[in-house]
Amino acid sequence: MAETSASPTLLLKDELDIVIPTIRNLDFLEMWRPFFQPYHLIIVQDGDPSKIIKVPGGFDYELYNRNDINRILGPKASCISFKDSACRCFGYLVSKKKYIFTIDDDCFVAKDPSGKEINALQQHIKNLLAPSTPFFFNTLYDPYREGTDFVRGYPFSLREGVPTAVSHGLWLNIPDYDAPTQLVKPLEKNTRFVDAVMTIPKGTLFPMCGMNLAFNRELIGPAMYFGLMGDGQPIGRYDDMWAGWCTKVICDHMGWGVKTGLPYIWHSKASNPFVNLKKEYKGIYWQEELIPFFQSAILPKDCTTVQKCYIELSKQVRAKLGKVDEYFIKLADAMVTWVEAWDELNQTGKSSEVPNGAAK
């Protein structure tokens, strides 16, 4: 059942966009050139739109800054975060491809234990093209991988699997820790390479990290909203996790799978733990309410599309989390605005707009 090493890459060359949020020149792309150059990049520039972001030559890309976001979305641009990597989800909106891979600009090519460079994108593609098994756990992890299978006792009726919506990759070197853990373990590095991919079971939430992430945009795209974070908001660094919780609840409802594990990237630098603590403080407090909310969230049977699921979830956010803090009422409104923007751009063809002079 395993794909050959070349076929997934060739198959999705015209079906996948790489989305990169940034505030700086993208020199990091040089290391990724052998793996990324055949693909189209969507760069979402955060911060000052007058700053010139330099992209190495030879890449096919579009670059959008805040002025472009405001021009394309109009009043709906209010749902896109500013001065936070959550702005990356604008790239998901304007993409016309079936699949998205998103990566941060401080992430580099990792090496496996044999010293071979890891093609993270190719592994994500393998994960997305192979089915998931969310309803029954296989103790040998991914049964569709070459050299393995379903173990004794695995129900034959479930061996066909279900479509994979999300592939969540991991990191060597600097782990994705919260600020308190960073402060307690300032020198800790992740050196453990675990050669495994597994489906996260139905009913189980996980903390999704957006810096090494791929997903089937056609399946789950409308739920991949990274929320209201950063400038003018009381919280930061919860953008990807918010998207992950919403996405997992909806995938469970729709009968789709979410995988985690391979591929690894090399995360090169830790962000400032004191700055992070200021961003995360309310989130650390609120998440004790957020997790039970998502664990108990039930979507009615008439929610037959991701958009319907997401709108229903926004109503529950407003009704239940709005009591925790008024921020969640604002966030619930932004969730609705996001879905409206998604439908508008993906039905009228407006998402084929390119920024002024930035298409290469």
Coordinates of C-alpha atoms in Angstrom, one line a residue:
M1 CA 0.0 0.0 0.0
A2 CA 3.0 2.3 0.5
E3 CA 3.6 5.0 -2.2
T4 CA 6.9 5.0 -4.0
S5 CA 9.2 7.8 -2.9
A6 CA 8.7 9.9 -6.1
S7 CA 5.0 9.4 -7.0
P8 CA 3.3 11.4 -4.2
T9 CA 5.5 14.5 -4.9
L10 CA 4.9 14.4 -8.6
L11 CA 1.2 13.7 -8.2
L12 CA 0.6 16.8 -6.0
K13 CA 2.9 19.3 -7.7
D14 CA 0.0 21.2 -9.0
E15 CA -2.4 20.3 -6.2
L16 CA -0.6 21.7 -3.1
D17 CA 0.3 25.2 -1.9
I18 CA 3.0 26.0 0.7
V19 CA 1.8 28.7 3.1
I20 CA 4.5 30.7 5.0
P21 CA 3.7 33.5 7.5
T22 CA 6.7 35.9 8.0
I23 CA 8.0 39.3 9.0
R24 CA 11.5 38.8 7.6
N25 CA 13.5 37.8 4.5
L26 CA 13.0 34.2 3.5
D27 CA 16.6 33.0 3.4
F28 CA 15.5 29.8 5.1
L29 CA 14.0 28.7 1.8
E30 CA 17.5 28.0 0.4
M31 CA 17.8 24.9 2.6
W32 CA 14.4 23.8 1.5
R33 CA 15.0 24.5 -2.2
P34 CA 15.4 20.8 -3.3
F35 CA 12.0 20.0 -1.8
F36 CA 10.0 23.1 -2.2
Q37 CA 11.0 24.6 -5.5
P38 CA 8.5 22.6 -7.7
Y39 CA 5.6 23.9 -5.6
H40 CA 3.7 27.2 -5.5
L41 CA 4.3 29.3 -2.3
I42 CA 1.8 31.7 -0.7
I43 CA 3.7 34.1 1.6
V44 CA 1.6 36.1 4.1
Q45 CA 3.6 39.1 5.3
D46 CA 2.8 40.1 8.8
G47 CA 3.5 43.5 10.4
D48 CA 4.5 46.6 8.4
P49 CA 3.2 46.3 4.8
S50 CA 5.8 48.8 3.6
K51 CA 8.7 46.5 4.5
I52 CA 10.2 44.7 1.6
I53 CA 10.4 40.9 2.1
K54 CA 13.1 39.3 0.0
V55 CA 12.5 35.8 -1.4
P56 CA 15.3 33.8 -2.9
G57 CA 15.2 33.5 -6.7
G58 CA 13.7 30.6 -8.6
F59 CA 10.6 30.1 -6.4
D60 CA 7.1 30.5 -7.7
Y61 CA 5.2 32.6 -5.2
E62 CA 2.6 35.1 -4.3
L63 CA 3.2 37.5 -1.4
Y64 CA 0.3 39.2 0.4
N65 CA 0.7 41.9 3.0
R66 CA -1.9 43.7 5.2
N67 CA -2.9 46.1 2.4
D68 CA -3.6 43.1 0.2
I69 CA -5.7 41.4 2.9
N70 CA -7.7 44.6 3.4
R71 CA -8.2 45.1 -0.3
I72 CA -9.3 41.5 -1.0
L73 CA -11.5 40.9 2.1
G74 CA -12.8 44.4 2.7
P75 CA -14.6 44.6 6.0
K76 CA -14.2 40.9 6.5
A77 CA -10.4 41.5 6.9
S78 CA -11.2 42.0 10.6
C79 CA -11.2 38.2 11.1
I80 CA -7.5 38.0 10.1
S81 CA -5.0 38.5 12.9
F82 CA -2.3 41.1 12.8
K83 CA 1.1 40.9 14.3
D84 CA 0.7 37.2 14.9
S85 CA 1.5 34.1 12.9
A86 CA -2.3 33.4 12.9
C87 CA -2.3 35.6 9.8
R88 CA -1.2 32.5 7.9
C89 CA -4.8 31.3 7.5
F90 CA -5.3 34.1 5.0
G91 CA -3.2 31.9 2.7
Y92 CA -5.6 29.1 3.1
L93 CA -8.4 31.4 2.0
V94 CA -6.8 32.5 -1.2
S95 CA -5.3 29.2 -2.2
K96 CA -7.1 27.3 -5.0
K97 CA -5.3 24.0 -4.3
K98 CA -6.6 20.8 -2.8
Y99 CA -3.8 20.5 -0.2
I100 CA -1.9 23.0 2.1
F101 CA 1.4 22.6 3.8
T102 CA 2.3 25.4 6.2
I103 CA 5.7 25.9 7.8
D104 CA 7.4 28.7 9.9
D105 CA 10.4 30.5 8.7
D106 CA 12.6 29.3 11.6
C107 CA 12.1 25.7 10.6
F108 CA 14.9 23.9 8.7
V109 CA 15.5 20.5 7.1
A110 CA 16.0 17.8 9.8
K111 CA 18.0 14.6 9.5
D112 CA 16.9 11.2 10.4
P113 CA 19.1 9.0 12.7
S114 CA 21.0 7.7 9.6
G115 CA 22.0 11.3 8.7
K116 CA 19.7 11.5 5.7
E117 CA 17.8 14.8 5.1
I118 CA 14.1 14.5 5.7
N119 CA 11.8 15.6 2.9
A120 CA 9.0 16.8 5.3
L121 CA 6.7 17.7 2.5
Q122 CA 6.8 14.3 0.9
Q123 CA 6.1 12.6 4.2
H124 CA 3.1 14.9 4.8
I125 CA 1.8 14.0 1.3
K126 CA 2.1 10.3 2.1
N127 CA 0.2 10.8 5.4
L128 CA -2.6 12.7 3.6
L129 CA -2.9 10.2 0.7
A130 CA -3.1 7.2 3.0
P131 CA -6.3 6.5 5.0
S132 CA -6.6 7.1 8.8
T133 CA -7.9 4.8 11.5
P134 CA -9.6 6.9 14.2
F135 CA -12.2 4.3 15.3
F136 CA -9.9 1.6 16.5
F137 CA -6.2 1.9 17.5
N138 CA -3.6 -0.2 15.7
T139 CA -0.7 -1.1 18.0
L140 CA 1.8 -1.1 15.2
Y141 CA 0.7 2.5 14.4
D142 CA 0.2 3.2 10.7
P143 CA -1.0 0.0 9.1
Y144 CA -0.7 1.4 5.6
R145 CA 3.0 1.9 5.8
E146 CA 5.4 -0.4 4.0
G147 CA 6.4 -3.4 6.1
T148 CA 3.5 -3.3 8.5
D149 CA -0.2 -4.1 8.6
F150 CA -3.2 -4.4 10.9
V151 CA -2.5 -6.5 14.0
R152 CA -4.5 -9.6 15.1
G153 CA -7.8 -8.6 16.5
Y154 CA -8.3 -5.5 14.4
P155 CA -11.8 -5.5 13.0
F156 CA -11.9 -6.3 9.2
S157 CA -14.8 -3.9 8.8
L158 CA -12.6 -1.0 9.8
R159 CA -9.5 -1.8 7.8
E160 CA -10.4 0.3 4.8
G161 CA -9.9 3.4 7.0
V162 CA -11.3 6.9 6.4
P163 CA -10.0 10.0 4.5
T164 CA -7.2 11.8 6.2
A165 CA -7.9 15.5 6.8
V166 CA -4.8 16.6 8.8
S167 CA -1.1 15.6 9.0
H168 CA 0.6 17.1 12.1
G169 CA 4.4 16.9 12.0
L170 CA 6.9 17.3 14.9
W171 CA 10.2 19.1 15.6
L172 CA 13.7 18.2 16.5
N173 CA 15.9 20.6 18.6
I174 CA 13.6 23.3 20.0
P175 CA 10.3 21.6 21.2
D176 CA 7.0 23.5 21.0
Y177 CA 6.7 24.3 24.7
D178 CA 4.6 26.8 26.5
A179 CA 6.2 29.7 28.4
P180 CA 6.2 28.1 31.9
T181 CA 7.9 25.0 30.6
Q182 CA 10.4 27.1 28.6
L183 CA 11.2 29.0 31.8
V184 CA 11.7 25.8 33.9
K185 CA 13.7 24.0 31.1
P186 CA 15.5 26.7 29.2
L187 CA 18.1 24.4 27.7
E188 CA 16.0 21.4 26.9
K189 CA 16.2 20.1 23.3
N190 CA 14.2 17.4 21.7
T191 CA 16.6 14.8 20.3
R192 CA 14.2 11.9 20.2
F193 CA 13.4 10.8 16.6
V194 CA 10.3 8.5 16.8
D195 CA 9.8 6.7 13.5
A196 CA 6.0 6.5 13.7
V197 CA 2.8 8.0 12.3
M198 CA -0.4 7.4 14.2
T199 CA -4.1 8.4 13.9
I200 CA -5.3 10.3 16.8
P201 CA -8.4 8.4 18.1
K202 CA -11.9 9.7 17.8
G203 CA -12.9 11.7 20.9
T204 CA -9.3 12.6 21.7
L205 CA -8.1 16.2 21.5
F206 CA -4.5 17.3 20.9
P207 CA -2.5 20.5 20.9
M208 CA -2.0 21.2 17.2
C209 CA 1.1 23.2 16.2
G210 CA 1.0 25.2 13.0
M211 CA 4.7 25.3 12.2
N212 CA 4.9 21.9 10.4
L213 CA 1.4 21.1 9.3
A214 CA -0.4 19.8 6.2
F215 CA -4.1 19.3 5.5
N216 CA -6.6 18.5 2.9
R217 CA -8.0 22.0 2.1
E218 CA -11.0 20.6 0.2
L219 CA -12.0 18.5 3.1
I220 CA -11.4 20.6 6.2
G221 CA -10.2 24.0 5.0
P222 CA -13.2 26.0 6.3
A223 CA -12.4 24.9 9.8
M224 CA -8.7 25.8 9.7
Y225 CA -9.3 29.3 11.1
F226 CA -6.5 30.4 13.4
G227 CA -8.7 32.8 15.4
L228 CA -8.2 36.3 16.7
M229 CA -4.7 36.7 18.1
G230 CA -1.9 39.2 18.4
D231 CA -2.5 43.0 18.0
G232 CA -5.5 44.3 19.8
Q233 CA -6.4 40.8 21.3
P234 CA -5.9 39.6 24.9
I235 CA -4.2 36.4 23.9
G236 CA -1.6 35.0 21.5
R237 CA 0.1 31.6 20.7
Y238 CA -3.2 29.8 20.9
D239 CA -4.1 30.3 17.2
D240 CA -3.0 26.8 15.9
M241 CA -4.4 25.1 19.0
W242 CA -7.8 26.8 18.6
A243 CA -7.8 25.6 15.0
G244 CA -6.8 22.1 16.1
W245 CA -9.5 21.8 18.6
C246 CA -12.2 23.0 16.2
T247 CA -10.9 20.8 13.4
K248 CA -10.7 17.7 15.6
V249 CA -14.3 18.0 16.8
I250 CA -15.4 18.5 13.2
C251 CA -13.3 15.6 11.8
D252 CA -14.7 13.3 14.5
H253 CA -18.2 14.4 13.5
M254 CA -17.6 14.0 9.8
G255 CA -15.7 10.7 10.2
W256 CA -12.3 11.8 9.0
G257 CA -8.8 11.2 10.4
V258 CA -6.1 13.3 11.9
K259 CA -2.5 12.0 12.0
T260 CA 0.5 13.0 14.1
G261 CA 4.2 11.9 14.1
L262 CA 6.5 12.0 11.1
P263 CA 7.7 14.2 9.5
Y264 CA 10.2 16.0 11.7
I265 CA 11.6 19.5 10.9
W266 CA 14.5 21.2 12.7
H267 CA 13.1 24.1 14.8
S268 CA 16.1 26.4 15.1
K269 CA 15.3 29.0 17.7
A270 CA 13.2 29.3 20.8
S271 CA 11.0 32.4 21.2
N272 CA 11.4 34.6 24.3
P273 CA 9.7 32.9 27.2
F274 CA 8.8 36.1 29.0
V275 CA 7.2 37.5 25.8
N276 CA 5.4 34.2 25.4
L277 CA 4.2 34.3 29.0
K278 CA 2.6 37.7 28.4
K279 CA 0.8 36.3 25.3
E280 CA -0.2 33.0 26.8
Y281 CA -1.2 34.1 30.3
K282 CA -4.9 34.3 29.8
G283 CA -4.9 31.2 27.5
I284 CA -3.2 29.1 30.2
Y285 CA -6.0 30.1 32.5
W286 CA -8.8 29.8 30.0
Q287 CA -7.7 26.4 28.6
E288 CA -9.0 24.7 31.7
E289 CA -12.5 25.8 30.5
L290 CA -11.7 25.4 26.7
I291 CA -10.7 21.8 26.8
P292 CA -13.9 20.5 28.6
F293 CA -15.9 22.7 26.2
F294 CA -14.4 21.0 23.2
Q295 CA -14.5 17.5 24.8
S296 CA -18.2 17.8 25.4
A297 CA -19.1 19.6 22.1
I298 CA -21.7 17.7 20.1
L299 CA -22.7 18.7 16.6
P300 CA -26.2 17.8 15.4
K301 CA -26.7 15.4 12.5
D302 CA -27.9 18.1 10.2
C303 CA -24.4 19.6 10.2
T304 CA -23.4 17.8 7.0
T305 CA -20.8 20.3 5.8
V306 CA -17.7 21.7 7.5
Q307 CA -19.2 25.2 7.1
K308 CA -22.4 24.1 8.9
C309 CA -20.3 22.4 11.6
Y310 CA -18.2 25.5 12.1
I311 CA -21.1 27.9 12.3
E312 CA -22.8 25.6 14.9
L313 CA -19.5 25.5 16.8
S314 CA -19.4 29.3 16.8
K315 CA -22.9 29.4 18.3
Q316 CA -21.7 27.1 21.1
V317 CA -18.6 29.2 21.6
R318 CA -20.8 32.3 22.0
A319 CA -23.3 30.6 24.4
K320 CA -20.8 28.8 26.6
L321 CA -17.4 30.4 26.4
G322 CA -18.9 33.9 26.2
K323 CA -19.6 33.4 29.9
V324 CA -15.8 32.9 30.5
D325 CA -14.8 36.1 28.8
E326 CA -16.3 38.6 26.3
Y327 CA -13.3 37.9 24.0
F328 CA -15.1 34.6 23.0
I329 CA -18.1 36.5 21.8
K330 CA -15.8 38.5 19.6
L331 CA -14.1 35.3 18.5
A332 CA -17.5 33.6 17.7
D333 CA -18.4 36.6 15.5
A334 CA -15.0 36.3 13.7
M335 CA -15.6 32.5 13.2
V336 CA -18.8 33.4 11.3
T337 CA -17.0 36.1 9.3
W338 CA -14.3 33.6 8.4
V339 CA -16.8 31.2 7.0
E340 CA -18.5 34.0 5.0
A341 CA -15.1 35.0 3.6
W342 CA -14.3 31.4 2.7
D343 CA -17.5 30.9 0.9
E344 CA -17.2 34.2 -0.9
L345 CA -13.7 33.7 -2.1
N346 CA -14.2 30.0 -3.0
Q347 CA -17.5 30.4 -4.9
T348 CA -17.0 33.5 -7.0
G349 CA -13.4 32.9 -8.1
K350 CA -12.2 36.0 -6.3
S351 CA -9.5 34.0 -4.5
S352 CA -7.6 33.9 -7.8
E353 CA -6.8 37.6 -7.2
V354 CA -3.1 38.2 -6.8
P355 CA -1.5 41.0 -4.8
N356 CA -0.3 44.1 -6.6
G357 CA 2.9 43.2 -8.5
A358 CA 3.7 40.4 -6.0
A359 CA 3.1 37.3 -8.2
K360 CA 6.3 35.7 -9.4

